[in-house]
Amino acid sequence: MNKKFIVVFILILLAFAGFTTYYFLDKAVPLNPDAVGNSAGNLHNNGLFFEMDGKVYFANASDNNCLYSMNADESKPKRLTTMGAKYINGADGFIYFYMDSTSKSSKVKGLGAATNQFGIYRCKANGSDQTCMLRDFCGELALCGEYLYFQLKTGGGSLNKMKVSKSDPIQVTDELVSPFCYDNGLIFFTGVNSDHNLHYLDTRTGDTQSTFLSGNYFFPVVQDGYIYYMNGDSNYSIWRASLSTGVPELVTSDRADCFTLDHNHIYYSFSNADAPSLRRCNLDGSDKVILFNGITNSLNLTSRYLYFKVFGDDTLYYHMPLDGSAAPSPFIVSTK
C-alpha cells in the first residue's frame, strides 16, 4: 500500500478522533459538587437575575420575561430565549431555568413564536444547545451541587431532584418545600404540611431531614454564618439566627414583604399602608435608609446593581448602583 496514502489515512483518523472528542467534551455537562446556582435572596424573588463569569442573565421584563444576557455593567444585552424564564441558576458555563411558554417575546414571529416550550431547561452561557430537561409543570428550582432540586406541581406536589446531566431523577419528599436556600450541602426550608419550622435537608447524607428552629419562619437566606428569615410570629419582621448556636435575634422590626441581601446590606420592601418603601440596612439592622417610596417587589442583586419592580407594573424594572452613585431609575433594555 502506498505510504503516502497510509499517512493521509492516519491523519484523517486522528482528525476525526479529535473532532469526536471535542464534540462530546463540548456537550458534556460538568458534575460539580460545590456548585451553587444562584443566591437564595434572588431565588426567593423569582430568580430573575443571576451573575456568572462577568455576565448577568436575566428575565427581561420589557420583552415578556425572555432570558437575556448582558455584561455586569449592563452593556451588550442579548436575547437567549423566545419564551419567559424564571428561577435562573447557573454554574460551569451552563444556565438552568424554568421556561414558560405562556410568556412569549413579541419580537419573534413565525414558528419560533408558536412553539410550546414549558419545563426545566438547560443551555450554554451563550444561549446555544437549549435542552428540555423535564417537560412538566414545575415550581421553584435551584442548582445544589450536582443536582437540580425542583418542585413538581403535578401529582399532588413534591420536591424532586435530578442530576444536571439529566440523569437520576428521584422524589425527595412529598412535601412541596422550597429548595432555594442552599449552603454547604444543606437546604434550609420552611415546613409546609405539618408546621412552619425551619428545617434542613442534608444533601450529603441522602437528603435526611432535621429541624433547625421552631416557629413560623419564612424565606430563609444563609449568609456569613447566619440564617436570615421573616418571622411570622413577630409581624413578619426580619430576624437572624447563628448557624452554630441557633440563637435568634431581631434585625429590624419593620414588617417586610420580601428581602434579599449581600455581604454588606439587607434590602427589603417595607410593608406599610401609609408609607411603603424600599429600604436598606446593615446585616445587623443598623443604619436604616429609605431608597425608594412605594410598594416594591422582585428584589434581585448582582455585583453592581439592585433590581426591583414597582407594584402594578410587571413590564419594568428599576435599578440602582450598589455603591450609591445614583438614585433608583427605570432599567430600559433594547429589545431589537
Short mmCIF file of C-alpha atoms in Angstrom, two decimals:
data_model
loop_
_atom_site.label_atom_id
_atom_site.label_comp_id
_atom_site.label_asym_id
_atom_site.label_seq_id
_atom_site.Cartn_x
_atom_site.Cartn_y
_atom_site.Cartn_z
CA MET A 1 0.00 0.00 0.00
CA ASN A 2 1.23 3.48 -0.84
CA LYS A 3 2.99 5.01 2.18
CA LYS A 4 1.64 8.46 1.34
CA PHE A 5 -1.90 7.09 1.33
CA ILE A 6 -1.33 5.42 4.73
CA VAL A 7 -0.06 8.69 6.24
CA VAL A 8 -3.04 10.62 4.89
CA PHE A 9 -5.45 7.95 6.17
CA ILE A 10 -3.90 8.06 9.65
CA LEU A 11 -4.11 11.86 9.69
CA ILE A 12 -7.78 11.69 8.74
CA LEU A 13 -8.45 9.17 11.52
CA LEU A 14 -6.64 11.37 14.05
CA ALA A 15 -8.56 14.44 12.90
CA PHE A 16 -11.85 12.56 13.15
CA ALA A 17 -10.98 11.24 16.62
CA GLY A 18 -10.00 14.75 17.71
CA PHE A 19 -13.23 16.24 16.38
CA THR A 20 -15.30 13.50 18.03
CA THR A 21 -13.55 14.01 21.36
CA TYR A 22 -14.01 17.79 21.15
CA TYR A 23 -17.68 17.39 20.23
CA PHE A 24 -18.52 15.19 23.19
CA LEU A 25 -16.43 17.25 25.62
CA ASP A 26 -18.17 20.36 24.33
CA LYS A 27 -21.56 18.77 25.01
CA ALA A 28 -20.62 17.34 28.40
CA VAL A 29 -22.14 18.96 31.50
CA PRO A 30 -19.69 19.15 34.43
CA LEU A 31 -20.78 17.49 37.68
CA ASN A 32 -19.63 19.98 40.29
CA PRO A 33 -20.43 19.02 43.90
CA ASP A 34 -19.61 22.59 45.01
CA ALA A 35 -21.94 24.37 42.57
CA VAL A 36 -24.43 26.92 43.94
CA GLY A 37 -26.81 28.06 41.24
CA ASN A 38 -27.97 31.49 42.50
CA SER A 39 -28.32 33.33 45.78
CA ALA A 40 -31.27 32.40 47.97
CA GLY A 41 -32.27 36.06 48.16
CA ASN A 42 -32.57 36.32 44.39
CA LEU A 43 -34.39 32.99 44.09
CA HIS A 44 -36.94 33.94 46.75
CA ASN A 45 -37.66 36.91 44.48
CA ASN A 46 -38.35 34.64 41.48
CA GLY A 47 -34.70 34.27 40.43
CA LEU A 48 -34.93 36.96 37.77
CA PHE A 49 -31.22 37.90 37.77
CA PHE A 50 -28.11 35.72 38.03
CA GLU A 51 -24.45 36.60 37.56
CA MET A 52 -21.71 34.25 36.36
CA ASP A 53 -18.23 34.91 34.95
CA GLY A 54 -18.81 38.63 34.44
CA LYS A 55 -22.17 38.15 32.70
CA VAL A 56 -25.65 38.78 34.06
CA TYR A 57 -28.51 36.53 32.95
CA PHE A 58 -31.97 37.96 33.49
CA ALA A 59 -35.64 37.73 32.61
CA ASN A 60 -36.24 40.86 30.55
CA ALA A 61 -39.47 42.38 31.88
CA SER A 62 -39.76 44.62 28.82
CA ASP A 63 -39.67 41.59 26.48
CA ASN A 64 -42.15 39.22 28.14
CA ASN A 65 -39.52 37.91 30.59
CA CYS A 66 -37.42 36.23 27.90
CA LEU A 67 -33.97 35.16 29.06
CA TYR A 68 -31.28 37.73 28.21
CA SER A 69 -27.60 38.10 28.95
CA MET A 70 -25.57 41.28 29.35
CA ASN A 71 -22.29 42.43 30.82
CA ALA A 72 -22.24 43.23 34.53
CA ASP A 73 -22.17 46.94 33.61
CA GLU A 74 -25.46 46.39 31.68
CA SER A 75 -23.87 46.74 28.25
CA LYS A 76 -24.43 44.45 25.25
CA PRO A 77 -27.80 42.86 26.08
CA LYS A 78 -28.65 39.74 24.04
CA ARG A 79 -31.82 37.67 23.90
CA LEU A 80 -31.23 33.95 24.58
CA THR A 81 -34.81 32.55 24.51
CA THR A 82 -38.13 33.45 22.90
CA MET A 83 -40.08 32.35 25.98
CA GLY A 84 -40.33 33.64 29.52
CA ALA A 85 -37.78 32.44 32.10
CA LYS A 86 -37.53 32.46 35.89
CA TYR A 87 -35.62 30.69 38.69
CA ILE A 88 -32.39 31.33 36.77
CA ASN A 89 -29.41 29.30 38.01
CA GLY A 90 -26.01 28.51 36.57
CA ALA A 91 -22.53 27.07 37.01
CA ASP A 92 -19.57 25.89 34.94
CA GLY A 93 -20.71 27.58 31.73
CA PHE A 94 -24.33 26.34 31.80
CA ILE A 95 -27.60 28.09 32.65
CA TYR A 96 -30.63 26.31 34.16
CA PHE A 97 -34.11 27.84 34.37
CA TYR A 98 -37.82 27.24 34.16
CA MET A 99 -39.23 28.27 30.79
CA ASP A 100 -42.88 29.27 30.49
CA SER A 101 -44.42 29.43 27.04
CA THR A 102 -47.38 31.45 28.31
CA SER A 103 -44.98 34.40 28.16
CA LYS A 104 -43.58 34.85 24.63
CA SER A 105 -41.47 37.53 23.02
CA SER A 106 -43.46 39.94 20.88
CA LYS A 107 -40.30 40.46 18.80
CA VAL A 108 -40.27 36.92 17.39
CA LYS A 109 -42.65 35.89 14.61
CA GLY A 110 -43.47 32.65 12.77
CA LEU A 111 -42.75 29.15 14.05
CA GLY A 112 -40.39 30.42 16.75
CA ALA A 113 -43.32 32.14 18.43
CA ALA A 114 -45.71 29.21 18.08
CA THR A 115 -43.83 26.52 19.98
CA ASN A 116 -44.92 25.32 23.41
CA GLN A 117 -41.71 25.20 25.44
CA PHE A 118 -42.53 24.88 29.13
CA GLY A 119 -40.46 22.98 31.67
CA ILE A 120 -36.95 22.91 33.10
CA TYR A 121 -34.33 23.91 30.54
CA ARG A 122 -30.57 23.95 30.27
CA CYS A 123 -28.41 25.88 27.83
CA LYS A 124 -24.85 27.06 27.42
CA ALA A 125 -23.91 30.51 28.64
CA ASN A 126 -24.20 31.88 25.10
CA GLY A 127 -27.75 30.53 24.76
CA SER A 128 -26.86 27.61 22.48
CA ASP A 129 -27.74 23.93 22.95
CA GLN A 130 -31.06 24.61 24.66
CA THR A 131 -32.23 21.32 26.12
CA CYS A 132 -35.51 20.48 27.82
CA MET A 133 -34.55 18.50 30.93
CA LEU A 134 -38.11 17.95 32.11
CA ARG A 135 -41.38 18.70 30.34
CA ASP A 136 -43.70 19.23 33.28
CA PHE A 137 -45.31 21.95 35.37
CA CYS A 138 -42.69 22.82 37.94
CA GLY A 139 -42.38 25.39 40.68
CA GLU A 140 -39.25 26.55 42.44
CA LEU A 141 -35.91 25.41 41.07
CA ALA A 142 -32.36 25.57 42.46
CA LEU A 143 -28.97 24.17 41.50
CA CYS A 144 -27.47 22.48 44.57
CA GLY A 145 -24.16 20.80 43.81
CA GLU A 146 -24.53 18.17 41.09
CA TYR A 147 -28.33 18.21 41.30
CA LEU A 148 -31.23 20.39 40.32
CA TYR A 149 -33.81 20.37 43.11
CA PHE A 150 -37.26 21.42 41.96
CA GLN A 151 -40.90 21.47 42.94
CA LEU A 152 -43.13 19.25 40.82
CA LYS A 153 -46.67 20.59 40.84
CA THR A 154 -48.36 17.57 39.26
CA GLY A 155 -49.42 14.53 41.27
CA GLY A 156 -50.25 16.48 44.42
CA GLY A 157 -46.95 18.33 44.59
CA SER A 158 -43.49 17.20 45.71
CA LEU A 159 -39.82 18.14 45.87
CA ASN A 160 -37.76 16.23 43.32
CA LYS A 161 -34.21 16.25 42.05
CA MET A 162 -32.15 15.16 39.04
CA LYS A 163 -28.52 15.48 38.09
CA VAL A 164 -27.51 18.35 35.80
CA SER A 165 -26.70 15.67 33.22
CA LYS A 166 -30.46 14.94 33.16
CA SER A 167 -29.99 11.58 34.88
CA ASP A 168 -31.06 10.00 38.18
CA PRO A 169 -34.48 11.68 38.69
CA ILE A 170 -35.94 10.95 42.11
CA GLN A 171 -38.60 12.27 44.50
CA VAL A 172 -37.03 13.74 47.62
CA THR A 173 -40.19 14.37 49.65
CA ASP A 174 -43.94 14.54 49.05
CA GLU A 175 -43.96 17.96 50.72
CA LEU A 176 -43.89 20.96 48.37
CA VAL A 177 -40.94 22.63 50.09
CA SER A 178 -38.61 25.28 48.69
CA PRO A 179 -35.06 24.31 47.63
CA PHE A 180 -33.86 27.92 47.36
CA CYS A 181 -31.71 28.24 50.49
CA TYR A 182 -28.69 26.02 49.81
CA ASP A 183 -25.43 26.28 51.74
CA ASN A 184 -22.58 23.84 52.23
CA GLY A 185 -24.61 20.77 51.37
CA LEU A 186 -27.70 21.78 53.35
CA ILE A 187 -31.05 23.01 52.01
CA PHE A 188 -32.88 25.11 54.63
CA PHE A 189 -36.63 25.35 54.15
CA THR A 190 -39.91 26.21 55.83
CA GLY A 191 -42.16 23.31 56.68
CA VAL A 192 -45.39 23.15 54.69
CA ASN A 193 -47.66 20.26 55.70
CA SER A 194 -47.20 19.94 59.47
CA ASP A 195 -45.54 23.15 60.67
CA HIS A 196 -43.68 26.27 59.60
CA ASN A 197 -40.44 25.49 61.40
CA LEU A 198 -37.09 25.95 59.71
CA HIS A 199 -35.83 22.53 58.66
CA TYR A 200 -32.92 21.39 56.55
CA LEU A 201 -32.17 18.60 54.10
CA ASP A 202 -28.66 17.19 54.22
CA THR A 203 -27.90 16.51 50.57
CA ARG A 204 -24.67 14.75 51.56
CA THR A 205 -26.46 12.01 53.52
CA GLY A 206 -29.32 11.03 51.25
CA ASP A 207 -31.47 14.12 51.87
CA THR A 208 -32.14 13.32 55.52
CA GLN A 209 -34.29 15.91 57.28
CA SER A 210 -33.77 17.70 60.60
CA THR A 211 -35.35 20.66 62.38
CA PHE A 212 -33.18 23.74 62.88
CA LEU A 213 -35.50 26.30 64.51
CA SER A 214 -39.10 26.04 65.71
CA GLY A 215 -41.60 28.79 64.92
CA ASN A 216 -43.37 30.34 61.95
CA TYR A 217 -40.39 31.38 59.85
CA PHE A 218 -40.24 32.08 56.11
CA PHE A 219 -37.87 32.79 53.19
CA PRO A 220 -34.58 31.64 54.77
CA VAL A 221 -31.29 33.01 53.44
CA VAL A 222 -27.88 31.87 54.73
CA GLN A 223 -25.12 34.47 54.79
CA ASP A 224 -21.79 34.56 56.65
CA GLY A 225 -22.66 32.17 59.46
CA TYR A 226 -26.26 33.34 59.98
CA ILE A 227 -29.63 32.31 58.63
CA TYR A 228 -31.90 35.30 57.94
CA TYR A 229 -35.68 34.91 57.75
CA MET A 230 -39.05 36.62 58.08
CA ASN A 231 -40.63 35.92 61.45
CA GLY A 232 -44.36 35.25 61.13
CA ASP A 233 -44.70 35.27 64.92
CA SER A 234 -43.34 38.82 65.02
CA ASN A 235 -45.33 40.68 62.35
CA TYR A 236 -43.06 39.39 59.55
CA SER A 237 -40.08 41.35 60.78
CA ILE A 238 -36.61 40.22 59.70
CA TRP A 239 -34.60 38.11 62.14
CA ARG A 240 -31.45 36.05 62.02
CA ALA A 241 -30.01 33.12 63.94
CA SER A 242 -26.46 31.89 64.25
CA LEU A 243 -25.91 28.63 62.38
CA SER A 244 -23.59 27.43 65.12
CA THR A 245 -25.75 28.26 68.16
CA GLY A 246 -29.27 28.63 66.76
CA VAL A 247 -29.79 31.72 68.91
CA PRO A 248 -32.25 34.12 67.19
CA GLU A 249 -32.01 37.90 67.23
CA LEU A 250 -34.11 40.71 65.78
CA VAL A 251 -32.60 42.53 62.78
CA THR A 252 -35.36 45.06 62.08
CA SER A 253 -38.86 45.39 63.49
CA ASP A 254 -40.15 46.71 60.15
CA ARG A 255 -42.75 44.42 58.58
CA ALA A 256 -41.30 43.09 55.31
CA ASP A 257 -42.98 41.82 52.16
CA CYS A 258 -39.73 40.43 50.76
CA PHE A 259 -35.98 40.86 51.14
CA THR A 260 -32.60 39.98 49.71
CA LEU A 261 -29.07 40.58 50.91
CA ASP A 262 -25.36 40.53 50.10
CA HIS A 263 -22.27 40.57 52.33
CA ASN A 264 -22.90 44.19 53.32
CA HIS A 265 -26.61 45.03 53.38
CA ILE A 266 -30.16 43.76 53.57
CA TYR A 267 -32.60 45.22 51.04
CA TYR A 268 -36.28 44.83 51.88
CA SER A 269 -39.74 46.02 50.94
CA PHE A 270 -41.26 47.73 53.97
CA SER A 271 -44.94 46.81 54.20
CA ASN A 272 -46.80 49.85 55.46
CA ALA A 273 -50.22 51.04 54.27
CA ASP A 274 -49.38 54.72 54.80
CA ALA A 275 -45.75 54.87 53.69
CA PRO A 276 -44.50 51.73 51.92
CA SER A 277 -40.89 51.88 50.79
CA LEU A 278 -37.80 50.03 49.66
CA ARG A 279 -35.27 50.09 52.48
CA ARG A 280 -31.69 49.09 53.18
CA CYS A 281 -29.90 48.33 56.43
CA ASN A 282 -26.69 46.71 57.58
CA LEU A 283 -26.73 42.99 58.29
CA ASP A 284 -27.28 43.69 61.99
CA GLY A 285 -30.16 46.10 61.24
CA SER A 286 -28.24 49.33 61.83
CA ASP A 287 -28.04 52.37 59.52
CA LYS A 288 -31.52 52.05 58.02
CA VAL A 289 -32.01 54.05 54.78
CA ILE A 290 -35.07 54.62 52.56
CA LEU A 291 -34.12 54.05 48.92
CA PHE A 292 -37.47 54.36 47.15
CA ASN A 293 -41.01 55.30 48.17
CA GLY A 294 -43.71 52.90 47.02
CA ILE A 295 -44.67 49.22 47.05
CA THR A 296 -41.82 47.18 45.58
CA ASN A 297 -41.15 43.52 44.86
CA SER A 298 -38.84 41.18 42.89
CA LEU A 299 -35.66 42.38 44.62
CA ASN A 300 -32.63 40.91 42.84
CA LEU A 301 -28.93 41.66 43.29
CA THR A 302 -25.87 41.44 41.06
CA SER A 303 -22.34 42.55 41.93
CA ARG A 304 -23.12 46.10 40.79
CA TYR A 305 -26.87 46.72 40.95
CA LEU A 306 -30.07 46.21 42.86
CA TYR A 307 -33.04 45.50 40.57
CA PHE A 308 -36.69 45.65 41.59
CA LYS A 309 -40.24 46.17 40.34
CA VAL A 310 -42.95 48.54 41.49
CA PHE A 311 -46.36 47.11 42.33
CA GLY A 312 -48.78 47.35 39.40
CA ASP A 313 -46.21 47.22 36.59
CA ASP A 314 -44.58 43.87 35.78
CA THR A 315 -43.13 45.18 32.50
CA LEU A 316 -40.48 47.44 34.02
CA TYR A 317 -37.50 47.03 36.33
CA TYR A 318 -35.87 49.77 38.32
CA HIS A 319 -32.18 49.58 39.10
CA MET A 320 -29.79 51.28 41.50
CA PRO A 321 -25.98 51.07 41.72
CA LEU A 322 -24.93 49.37 44.96
CA ASP A 323 -22.24 52.00 45.51
CA GLY A 324 -24.94 54.65 45.89
CA SER A 325 -23.66 56.70 42.97
CA ALA A 326 -27.20 57.17 41.57
CA ALA A 327 -30.79 57.04 42.77
CA PRO A 328 -33.13 54.26 41.57
CA SER A 329 -34.23 54.75 37.97
CA PRO A 330 -36.03 52.75 35.24
CA PHE A 331 -33.91 49.98 33.70
CA ILE A 332 -34.58 50.07 29.96
CA VAL A 333 -33.23 47.27 27.75
CA SER A 334 -33.10 47.42 23.97
CA THR A 335 -35.11 44.53 22.50
CA LYS A 336 -34.11 44.91 18.86
#
